[in-house]
CSV table of C-alpha atoms in Angstrom, one decimal:
chain,number,residue,atom,x,y,z
Y,1,MET,CA,4.4,36.8,84.1
Y,2,GLN,CA,5.8,38.7,86.9
Y,3,ILE,CA,6.4,36.2,89.3
Y,4,GLN,CA,8.5,34.2,86.7
Y,5,LYS,CA,10.6,37.0,86.1
Y,6,GLN,CA,11.3,37.1,89.7
Y,7,GLU,CA,12.1,33.6,89.9
Y,8,ASN,CA,14.6,34.2,87.3
Y,9,MET,CA,16.0,36.9,88.8
Y,10,LYS,CA,16.6,34.8,91.8
Y,11,ARG,CA,18.2,31.7,89.8
Y,12,GLN,CA,20.3,34.1,88.3
Y,13,GLN,CA,21.4,35.9,91.5
Y,14,GLU,CA,22.4,32.2,93.0
Y,15,GLN,CA,24.0,31.2,89.7
Y,16,LYS,CA,26.3,34.7,89.9
Y,17,LYS,CA,27.2,33.3,93.4
Y,18,ASP,CA,28.4,30.0,92.2
Y,19,PHE,CA,30.7,31.6,89.3
Y,20,CYS,CA,32.4,33.8,92.0
Y,21,ALA,CA,32.7,31.4,94.7
Y,22,GLN,CA,34.2,29.2,91.5
Y,23,VAL,CA,36.0,31.9,90.1
Y,24,THR,CA,37.6,32.3,93.9
Y,25,VAL,CA,38.4,28.4,94.0
Y,26,GLN,CA,39.9,28.3,90.6
Y,27,LEU,CA,42.8,31.0,91.5
Y,28,MET,CA,43.4,30.0,94.9
Y,29,LEU,CA,44.2,26.2,93.1
Y,30,LYS,CA,46.6,27.9,91.0
Y,31,GLU,CA,48.1,29.8,93.4
Y,32,ILE,CA,48.4,26.4,95.7
Y,33,GLN,CA,49.6,24.7,92.7
Y,34,LYS,CA,52.7,27.3,91.7
Y,35,GLY,CA,53.9,26.6,95.4
Y,36,SER,CA,53.5,30.3,96.2
Y,37,ASN,CA,54.8,31.8,99.1
Y,38,ALA,CA,52.7,33.4,101.0
Y,39,GLU,CA,51.6,32.2,103.8
Y,40,ASN,CA,47.6,33.3,103.6
Y,41,ILE,CA,46.1,33.7,100.3
Y,42,VAL,CA,42.6,35.7,100.4
Y,43,LEU,CA,40.3,35.8,97.5
Y,44,SER,CA,36.6,37.4,97.6
Y,45,PRO,CA,33.9,36.5,95.8
Y,46,LEU,CA,32.4,40.2,97.0
Y,47,SER,CA,35.4,41.4,95.0
Y,48,TYR,CA,34.5,39.7,91.6
Y,49,THR,CA,30.8,40.9,92.3
Y,50,ALA,CA,32.4,44.3,92.2
Y,51,VAL,CA,34.6,43.8,89.4
Y,52,LEU,CA,31.2,42.8,87.6
Y,53,ASN,CA,29.5,46.0,88.6
Y,54,MET,CA,31.9,48.6,88.1
Y,55,THR,CA,32.1,46.6,84.3
Y,56,ALA,CA,28.2,46.7,84.1
Y,57,ALA,CA,28.2,49.9,85.2
Y,58,GLY,CA,30.1,51.5,82.3
Y,59,ALA,CA,28.9,49.2,79.8
Y,60,THR,CA,26.1,50.5,77.4
Y,61,GLY,CA,23.8,48.7,74.6
Y,62,PRO,CA,23.7,44.9,74.2
Y,63,THR,CA,26.7,44.5,76.4
Y,64,LEU,CA,24.9,46.5,79.4
Y,65,LYS,CA,21.6,44.5,79.1
Y,66,GLN,CA,23.3,41.1,79.0
Y,67,MET,CA,25.2,41.9,82.1
Y,68,LEU,CA,22.0,43.1,83.8
Y,69,GLU,CA,20.4,40.1,82.8
Y,70,TYR,CA,23.1,37.8,84.4
Y,71,LEU,CA,23.6,40.4,87.2
Y,72,ALA,CA,19.9,39.8,87.7
Y,73,VAL,CA,19.0,43.5,87.8
Y,74,ASP,CA,16.5,45.9,86.1
Y,75,SER,CA,19.0,48.9,86.1
Y,76,ILE,CA,22.5,50.6,86.9
Y,77,ASP,CA,20.6,52.3,89.7
Y,78,ASP,CA,19.5,49.0,90.9
Y,79,LEU,CA,22.6,47.4,90.4
Y,80,ASN,CA,24.5,50.2,92.5
Y,81,SER,CA,22.0,50.1,95.2
Y,82,LYS,CA,22.2,46.5,95.9
Y,83,PHE,CA,26.3,46.9,95.4
Y,84,LEU,CA,25.7,49.7,98.4
Y,85,ALA,CA,23.5,47.5,100.3
Y,86,MET,CA,26.1,44.3,100.1
Y,87,ALA,CA,28.8,46.6,101.4
Y,88,ALA,CA,26.8,47.9,104.2
Y,89,ILE,CA,25.8,44.1,105.5
Y,90,ALA,CA,29.5,42.7,104.8
Y,91,THR,CA,31.2,46.0,106.7
Y,92,SER,CA,28.6,46.5,109.6
Y,93,ASN,CA,30.1,44.1,112.3
Y,94,LYS,CA,32.5,47.1,113.7
Y,95,GLY,CA,33.1,46.5,117.1
Y,96,ASP,CA,30.2,44.0,118.4
Y,97,GLY,CA,32.4,40.8,118.7
Y,98,GLY,CA,31.8,39.9,114.9
Y,99,PRO,CA,34.6,39.6,111.9
Y,100,ASP,CA,35.8,43.3,111.0
Y,101,VAL,CA,35.6,43.4,107.1
Y,102,CYS,CA,37.1,46.0,105.1
Y,103,PHE,CA,36.1,46.3,101.3
Y,104,LEU,CA,38.8,47.9,99.0
Y,105,SER,CA,38.1,48.4,95.0
Y,106,ALA,CA,40.7,49.9,92.9
Y,107,LEU,CA,40.4,50.7,88.9
Y,108,TRP,CA,43.6,50.9,86.7
Y,109,LEU,CA,43.4,52.4,83.6
Y,110,LYS,CA,46.0,52.8,80.1
Y,111,GLU,CA,47.2,55.9,80.8
Y,112,THR,CA,45.8,57.1,77.1
Y,113,LEU,CA,42.4,56.3,78.2
Y,114,ARG,CA,40.0,58.5,79.6
Y,115,LEU,CA,36.7,57.9,81.5
Y,116,LYS,CA,33.3,60.1,81.5
Y,117,LYS,CA,32.9,62.1,84.1
Y,118,SER,CA,29.9,60.6,85.1
Y,119,TYR,CA,31.7,56.8,85.5
Y,120,GLN,CA,34.5,58.8,87.6
Y,121,GLU,CA,32.0,60.0,89.9
Y,122,LEU,CA,29.8,57.3,90.3
Y,123,VAL,CA,33.2,55.0,91.5
Y,124,LYS,CA,33.4,57.5,93.6
Y,125,ASN,CA,30.6,57.1,95.4
Y,126,VAL,CA,29.4,53.8,94.9
Y,127,TYR,CA,32.3,51.6,94.9
Y,128,LYS,CA,34.3,54.5,96.6
Y,129,THR,CA,38.0,54.5,94.3
Y,130,THR,CA,39.1,56.7,91.5
Y,131,ALA,CA,41.1,55.7,88.4
Y,132,LYS,CA,44.6,55.3,88.7
Y,133,TYR,CA,46.1,55.9,85.5
Y,134,VAL,CA,49.0,53.7,84.5
Y,135,ASP,CA,51.7,53.1,81.6
Y,136,PHE,CA,51.1,48.9,81.3
Y,137,GLY,CA,54.0,48.8,78.7
Y,138,ARG,CA,56.5,49.8,81.1
Y,139,LYS,CA,59.0,47.6,83.0
Y,140,ILE,CA,59.8,48.3,86.3
């Protein structure tokens, strides 16, 4: 039973990677088709993973259960430790001749809403960001 669960989790991890890569490709194609003036377009599957992880970390009940299953982890602690390990690998090539990678995440929240203190601490410590409160209805 345990071996089957591990095999399922490994398959789900591969599906997640495929999904993030597919979303990246679709967004790049849309930008190219629009005739974007940008000379370089960069979209990161790692960023999609961060978004899914932050969403799961704030979820509860059946939504949390489904997200943990999709992300192929057993718990929020497991999710966060795997993200930290992945981010450490992505940014570990500094100065050794490999590519320099910086990882940036952001959390934008409607100004009338508030996050739980525990979630604020989690995104600060694990995802290295804080919530920015925004008036999404205001035109600039």
